[in-house]
Amino acid sequence: MGTGHIMRMIALAQGIIRRGGSVTMAGLSCPDSLVDRLQDTGIVHRFLAAEVPGSVEDGMATIAMAKELGARWIVTDGYHFGYDFQKQVKDAGFSLLCADDHGYSERWHCDAILNQNLDAENWASYANDFPDAAHLLGSSFCLLREEFITVEGSSRREGRPENVLVSLGGSDPDNVTENALKLLEAAGTRPLNIRVLVGPDNTHLESIQAFKSKHRLSLVQNASNMPEQFEWADVVISAAGSTCWEWLHAGLPGAVVTIADNQVPISRALSETRPLALGLGWGTQLTEVAQVRRLAAWMEDPDSATDQAMARKVVDGRGADRVAAYLDGSLRICIATAGEGWMAERMKEFVSDLESRGHRVSVVMEAAAIPEGDILLLLSFWGLVRPAVLKKNTHNLVVHGSDLPQGRGWSPVTSQIL
């Protein structure tokens, strides 16, 4: 399966580790370069002793390792973890979260389902043996690695793009990368700087290296610095997979290529439901006349076909924290308050109630003391909280007597009456 599954599980693992938890990544196989990357990230990696993924043997090996580690949750990401595997894990007494993209299982037997795809909350439907199972659906649960959420985004040049990044998956078995290069050859005559990212499982490296182009081509193998790649690019041609959330978050205009069935919902959501990307269709059909014309027009003015202001709002970068908070079972809540008046009288009761529900609560009276967490409640707080501080928490909630920022200040209701 594609390396995108591993990349998004790295993001979730980082979210769990940020909360003080521990993670072991386990699988039947994994390229050495990715094992090294996991270990460099601080994530423990182990191989499972089984032949067929999703088999009874795989389930037994997974359960044995989970018991050895004292794990509370097992998280699966792959389309071979069907109903029988899920029931095997649940019958062993573990909590189970299944990552999905397109409803790969006809019926489910798990505690929670994660589908991070755009609009999944509107179209995804899951028949589950557990009626109270959690459905974590939509781009608010999009899993981004720390390297993306700690940067401000792309500083691309406006106007006609010069630097084109091509990223079509870690394996690319159909050599769609070369099809994309042929499409770029046919779509325009002005010279471009084209940087091709080749993943660790790509078997077409020699063919791509031998490709003759009128453009200036360069290849990067096993790129581990994706934010820097996006910083270099003016536009990106990407597979319609998890990479899309990364360049959308970075603020890049993109053209999406469908290379697998599970990518169809993403491609439609980005290029048909909303003007967030140029849709180029299936990767095996990239050299058709219609695609050539569409790409040629887009390369002259990418912003004409994509709404960048809308695109920047799709992924806020806190999806891994939201999923990790669900797995943790408790929220890290900070209450910022002036600590005076009627609010102070009710605060102890409020904090006690939150803590009785299993949440971790802190109360501060200065913006500088606000810690990282899930929710910041600004209740009768008199100070100015700047954006850098607001970014520490996934959600910031303000209770005020007016529709902020209009009517801000003291005694808002009295002021409205006057």
PDB file of N, CA, C and O in Angstrom, residues 51-92:
ATOM      1  N   GLU A  51       2.307 -13.540   7.561  1.00  0.00           N
ATOM      2  CA  GLU A  51       2.540 -13.545   6.120  1.00  0.00           C
ATOM      3  C   GLU A  51       1.565 -12.661   5.365  1.00  0.00           C
ATOM      4  O   GLU A  51       1.938 -11.913   4.467  1.00  0.00           O
ATOM      5  N   VAL A  52       0.272 -12.747   5.731  1.00  0.00           N
ATOM      6  CA  VAL A  52      -0.784 -12.060   4.982  1.00  0.00           C
ATOM      7  C   VAL A  52      -1.393 -10.961   5.843  1.00  0.00           C
ATOM      8  O   VAL A  52      -1.895 -11.242   6.940  1.00  0.00           O
ATOM      9  N   PRO A  53      -1.370  -9.705   5.370  1.00  0.00           N
ATOM     10  CA  PRO A  53      -1.958  -8.613   6.166  1.00  0.00           C
ATOM     11  C   PRO A  53      -3.465  -8.777   6.317  1.00  0.00           C
ATOM     12  O   PRO A  53      -4.165  -9.129   5.370  1.00  0.00           O
ATOM     13  N   GLY A  54      -3.955  -8.544   7.534  1.00  0.00           N
ATOM     14  CA  GLY A  54      -5.382  -8.657   7.794  1.00  0.00           C
ATOM     15  C   GLY A  54      -5.858 -10.063   8.049  1.00  0.00           C
ATOM     16  O   GLY A  54      -7.050 -10.282   8.267  1.00  0.00           O
ATOM     17  N   SER A  55      -4.959 -11.038   8.043  1.00  0.00           N
ATOM     18  CA  SER A  55      -5.320 -12.439   8.251  1.00  0.00           C
ATOM     19  C   SER A  55      -5.501 -12.735   9.737  1.00  0.00           C
ATOM     20  O   SER A  55      -5.177 -11.909  10.602  1.00  0.00           O
ATOM     21  N   VAL A  56      -5.992 -13.943  10.042  1.00  0.00           N
ATOM     22  CA  VAL A  56      -6.116 -14.382  11.430  1.00  0.00           C
ATOM     23  C   VAL A  56      -4.740 -14.400  12.092  1.00  0.00           C
ATOM     24  O   VAL A  56      -4.576 -13.988  13.251  1.00  0.00           O
ATOM     25  N   GLU A  57      -3.731 -14.845  11.346  1.00  0.00           N
ATOM     26  CA  GLU A  57      -2.365 -14.862  11.849  1.00  0.00           C
ATOM     27  C   GLU A  57      -1.885 -13.460  12.184  1.00  0.00           C
ATOM     28  O   GLU A  57      -1.242 -13.229  13.222  1.00  0.00           O
ATOM     29  N   ASP A  58      -2.207 -12.503  11.319  1.00  0.00           N
ATOM     30  CA  ASP A  58      -1.853 -11.101  11.550  1.00  0.00           C
ATOM     31  C   ASP A  58      -2.536 -10.598  12.817  1.00  0.00           C
ATOM     32  O   ASP A  58      -1.928  -9.915  13.654  1.00  0.00           O
ATOM     33  N   GLY A  59      -3.824 -10.938  12.969  1.00  0.00           N
ATOM     34  CA  GLY A  59      -4.559 -10.528  14.153  1.00  0.00           C
ATOM     35  C   GLY A  59      -3.960 -11.086  15.429  1.00  0.00           C
ATOM     36  O   GLY A  59      -3.830 -10.369  16.438  1.00  0.00           O
ATOM     37  N   MET A  60      -3.566 -12.353  15.398  1.00  0.00           N
ATOM     38  CA  MET A  60      -2.961 -12.976  16.581  1.00  0.00           C
ATOM     39  C   MET A  60      -1.644 -12.296  16.938  1.00  0.00           C
ATOM     40  O   MET A  60      -1.362 -12.035  18.114  1.00  0.00           O
ATOM     41  N   ALA A  61      -0.829 -11.998  15.914  1.00  0.00           N
ATOM     42  CA  ALA A  61       0.458 -11.338  16.165  1.00  0.00           C
ATOM     43  C   ALA A  61       0.249  -9.927  16.710  1.00  0.00           C
ATOM     44  O   ALA A  61       0.975  -9.466  17.605  1.00  0.00           O
ATOM     45  N   THR A  62      -0.755  -9.221  16.167  1.00  0.00           N
ATOM     46  CA  THR A  62      -1.061  -7.860  16.624  1.00  0.00           C
ATOM     47  C   THR A  62      -1.511  -7.867  18.074  1.00  0.00           C
ATOM     48  O   THR A  62      -1.060  -7.048  18.894  1.00  0.00           O
ATOM     49  N   ILE A  63      -2.408  -8.792  18.412  1.00  0.00           N
ATOM     50  CA  ILE A  63      -2.931  -8.880  19.782  1.00  0.00           C
ATOM     51  C   ILE A  63      -1.822  -9.236  20.755  1.00  0.00           C
ATOM     52  O   ILE A  63      -1.715  -8.653  21.850  1.00  0.00           O
ATOM     53  N   ALA A  64      -0.960 -10.188  20.364  1.00  0.00           N
ATOM     54  CA  ALA A  64       0.146 -10.587  21.244  1.00  0.00           C
ATOM     55  C   ALA A  64       1.079  -9.418  21.531  1.00  0.00           C
ATOM     56  O   ALA A  64       1.501  -9.202  22.678  1.00  0.00           O
ATOM     57  N   MET A  65       1.394  -8.624  20.483  1.00  0.00           N
ATOM     58  CA  MET A  65       2.284  -7.489  20.684  1.00  0.00           C
ATOM     59  C   MET A  65       1.613  -6.421  21.530  1.00  0.00           C
ATOM     60  O   MET A  65       2.248  -5.799  22.403  1.00  0.00           O
ATOM     61  N   ALA A  66       0.321  -6.185  21.303  1.00  0.00           N
ATOM     62  CA  ALA A  66      -0.402  -5.169  22.071  1.00  0.00           C
ATOM     63  C   ALA A  66      -0.452  -5.537  23.549  1.00  0.00           C
ATOM     64  O   ALA A  66      -0.313  -4.673  24.431  1.00  0.00           O
ATOM     65  N   LYS A  67      -0.634  -6.820  23.837  1.00  0.00           N
ATOM     66  CA  LYS A  67      -0.636  -7.266  25.236  1.00  0.00           C
ATOM     67  C   LYS A  67       0.746  -7.090  25.855  1.00  0.00           C
ATOM     68  O   LYS A  67       0.870  -6.656  27.016  1.00  0.00           O
ATOM     69  N   GLU A  68       1.777  -7.433  25.094  1.00  0.00           N
ATOM     70  CA  GLU A  68       3.147  -7.280  25.580  1.00  0.00           C
ATOM     71  C   GLU A  68       3.449  -5.825  25.928  1.00  0.00           C
ATOM     72  O   GLU A  68       4.114  -5.526  26.927  1.00  0.00           O
ATOM     73  N   LEU A  69       2.931  -4.897  25.114  1.00  0.00           N
ATOM     74  CA  LEU A  69       3.202  -3.469  25.296  1.00  0.00           C
ATOM     75  C   LEU A  69       2.266  -2.820  26.308  1.00  0.00           C
ATOM     76  O   LEU A  69       2.465  -1.672  26.702  1.00  0.00           O
ATOM     77  N   GLY A  70       1.216  -3.523  26.698  1.00  0.00           N
ATOM     78  CA  GLY A  70       0.224  -2.935  27.595  1.00  0.00           C
ATOM     79  C   GLY A  70      -0.583  -1.844  26.922  1.00  0.00           C
ATOM     80  O   GLY A  70      -0.977  -0.853  27.559  1.00  0.00           O
ATOM     81  N   ALA A  71      -0.874  -2.007  25.642  1.00  0.00           N
ATOM     82  CA  ALA A  71      -1.574  -0.981  24.861  1.00  0.00           C
ATOM     83  C   ALA A  71      -3.051  -0.911  25.235  1.00  0.00           C
ATOM     84  O   ALA A  71      -3.683  -1.936  25.541  1.00  0.00           O
ATOM     85  N   ARG A  72      -3.600   0.286  25.210  1.00  0.00           N
ATOM     86  CA  ARG A  72      -5.049   0.467  25.386  1.00  0.00           C
ATOM     87  C   ARG A  72      -5.755   0.474  24.043  1.00  0.00           C
ATOM     88  O   ARG A  72      -6.862  -0.028  23.905  1.00  0.00           O
ATOM     89  N   TRP A  73      -5.140   1.128  23.062  1.00  0.00           N
ATOM     90  CA  TRP A  73      -5.746   1.274  21.739  1.00  0.00           C
ATOM     91  C   TRP A  73      -4.906   0.560  20.687  1.00  0.00           C
ATOM     92  O   TRP A  73      -3.680   0.571  20.744  1.00  0.00           O
ATOM     93  N   ILE A  74      -5.596  -0.014  19.713  1.00  0.00           N
ATOM     94  CA  ILE A  74      -4.977  -0.462  18.475  1.00  0.00           C
ATOM     95  C   ILE A  74      -5.568   0.387  17.353  1.00  0.00           C
ATOM     96  O   ILE A  74      -6.797   0.515  17.250  1.00  0.00           O
ATOM     97  N   VAL A  75      -4.715   0.983  16.545  1.00  0.00           N
ATOM     98  CA  VAL A  75      -5.145   1.805  15.413  1.00  0.00           C
ATOM     99  C   VAL A  75      -4.707   1.113  14.129  1.00  0.00           C
ATOM    100  O   VAL A  75      -3.533   0.761  13.977  1.00  0.00           O
ATOM    101  N   THR A  76      -5.638   0.887  13.211  1.00  0.00           N
ATOM    102  CA  THR A  76      -5.302   0.249  11.939  1.00  0.00           C
ATOM    103  C   THR A  76      -5.435   1.254  10.805  1.00  0.00           C
ATOM    104  O   THR A  76      -6.325   2.092  10.812  1.00  0.00           O
ATOM    105  N   ASP A  77      -4.528   1.166   9.839  1.00  0.00           N
ATOM    106  CA  ASP A  77      -4.606   2.003   8.643  1.00  0.00           C
ATOM    107  C   ASP A  77      -4.236   1.140   7.443  1.00  0.00           C
ATOM    108  O   ASP A  77      -3.053   0.899   7.176  1.00  0.00           O
ATOM    109  N   GLY A  78      -5.218   0.667   6.733  1.00  0.00           N
ATOM    110  CA  GLY A  78      -5.012  -0.207   5.583  1.00  0.00           C
ATOM    111  C   GLY A  78      -6.328  -0.871   5.225  1.00  0.00           C
ATOM    112  O   GLY A  78      -7.166  -1.110   6.104  1.00  0.00           O
ATOM    113  N   TYR A  79      -6.508  -1.184   3.968  1.00  0.00           N
ATOM    114  CA  TYR A  79      -7.806  -1.666   3.499  1.00  0.00           C
ATOM    115  C   TYR A  79      -7.983  -3.180   3.639  1.00  0.00           C
ATOM    116  O   TYR A  79      -8.962  -3.741   3.175  1.00  0.00           O
ATOM    117  N   HIS A  80      -7.026  -3.836   4.303  1.00  0.00           N
ATOM    118  CA  HIS A  80      -7.124  -5.275   4.527  1.00  0.00           C
ATOM    119  C   HIS A  80      -7.608  -5.608   5.939  1.00  0.00           C
ATOM    120  O   HIS A  80      -7.762  -6.768   6.267  1.00  0.00           O
ATOM    121  N   PHE A  81      -7.841  -4.591   6.771  1.00  0.00           N
ATOM    122  CA  PHE A  81      -8.300  -4.833   8.134  1.00  0.00           C
ATOM    123  C   PHE A  81      -9.827  -4.869   8.162  1.00  0.00           C
ATOM    124  O   PHE A  81     -10.481  -3.949   8.649  1.00  0.00           O
ATOM    125  N   GLY A  82     -10.392  -5.940   7.616  1.00  0.00           N
ATOM    126  CA  GLY A  82     -11.836  -6.055   7.467  1.00  0.00           C
ATOM    127  C   GLY A  82     -12.556  -6.446   8.744  1.00  0.00           C
ATOM    128  O   GLY A  82     -11.988  -6.447   9.849  1.00  0.00           O
ATOM    129  N   TYR A  83     -13.819  -6.830   8.567  1.00  0.00           N
ATOM    130  CA  TYR A  83     -14.700  -7.107   9.701  1.00  0.00           C
ATOM    131  C   TYR A  83     -14.131  -8.190  10.608  1.00  0.00           C
ATOM    132  O   TYR A  83     -14.122  -8.051  11.838  1.00  0.00           O
ATOM    133  N   ASP A  84     -13.647  -9.301  10.042  1.00  0.00           N
ATOM    134  CA  ASP A  84     -13.142 -10.420  10.853  1.00  0.00           C
ATOM    135  C   ASP A  84     -11.935 -10.007  11.680  1.00  0.00           C
ATOM    136  O   ASP A  84     -11.813 -10.395  12.852  1.00  0.00           O
ATOM    137  N   PHE A  85     -11.035  -9.225  11.091  1.00  0.00           N
ATOM    138  CA  PHE A  85      -9.871  -8.746  11.832  1.00  0.00           C
ATOM    139  C   PHE A  85     -10.319  -7.839  12.979  1.00  0.00           C
ATOM    140  O   PHE A  85      -9.821  -7.941  14.105  1.00  0.00           O
ATOM    141  N   GLN A  86     -11.260  -6.937  12.692  1.00  0.00           N
ATOM    142  CA  GLN A  86     -11.745  -6.018  13.722  1.00  0.00           C
ATOM    143  C   GLN A  86     -12.372  -6.777  14.887  1.00  0.00           C
ATOM    144  O   GLN A  86     -12.119  -6.479  16.057  1.00  0.00           O
ATOM    145  N   LYS A  87     -13.181  -7.788  14.569  1.00  0.00           N
ATOM    146  CA  LYS A  87     -13.837  -8.571  15.633  1.00  0.00           C
ATOM    147  C   LYS A  87     -12.806  -9.338  16.453  1.00  0.00           C
ATOM    148  O   LYS A  87     -12.923  -9.445  17.683  1.00  0.00           O
ATOM    149  N   GLN A  88     -11.779  -9.835  15.786  1.00  0.00           N
ATOM    150  CA  GLN A  88     -10.712 -10.552  16.488  1.00  0.00           C
ATOM    151  C   GLN A  88     -10.039  -9.637  17.514  1.00  0.00           C
ATOM    152  O   GLN A  88      -9.791 -10.040  18.657  1.00  0.00           O
ATOM    153  N   VAL A  89      -9.750  -8.402  17.118  1.00  0.00           N
ATOM    154  CA  VAL A  89      -9.097  -7.441  18.019  1.00  0.00           C
ATOM    155  C   VAL A  89     -10.021  -7.053  19.169  1.00  0.00           C
ATOM    156  O   VAL A  89      -9.614  -7.015  20.336  1.00  0.00           O
ATOM    157  N   LYS A  90     -11.288  -6.773  18.849  1.00  0.00           N
ATOM    158  CA  LYS A  90     -12.236  -6.364  19.889  1.00  0.00           C
ATOM    159  C   LYS A  90     -12.513  -7.486  20.887  1.00  0.00           C
ATOM    160  O   LYS A  90     -12.635  -7.251  22.083  1.00  0.00           O
ATOM    161  N   ASP A  91     -12.616  -8.707  20.377  1.00  0.00           N
ATOM    162  CA  ASP A  91     -12.863  -9.842  21.267  1.00  0.00           C
ATOM    163  C   ASP A  91     -11.702 -10.061  22.231  1.00  0.00           C
ATOM    164  O   ASP A  91     -11.873 -10.668  23.293  1.00  0.00           O
ATOM    165  N   ALA A  92     -10.516  -9.558  21.860  1.00  0.00           N
ATOM    166  CA  ALA A  92      -9.347  -9.667  22.743  1.00  0.00           C
ATOM    167  C   ALA A  92      -9.335  -8.575  23.811  1.00  0.00           C
ATOM    168  O   ALA A  92      -8.450  -8.556  24.671  1.00  0.00           O
TER     169      ALA A  92
END
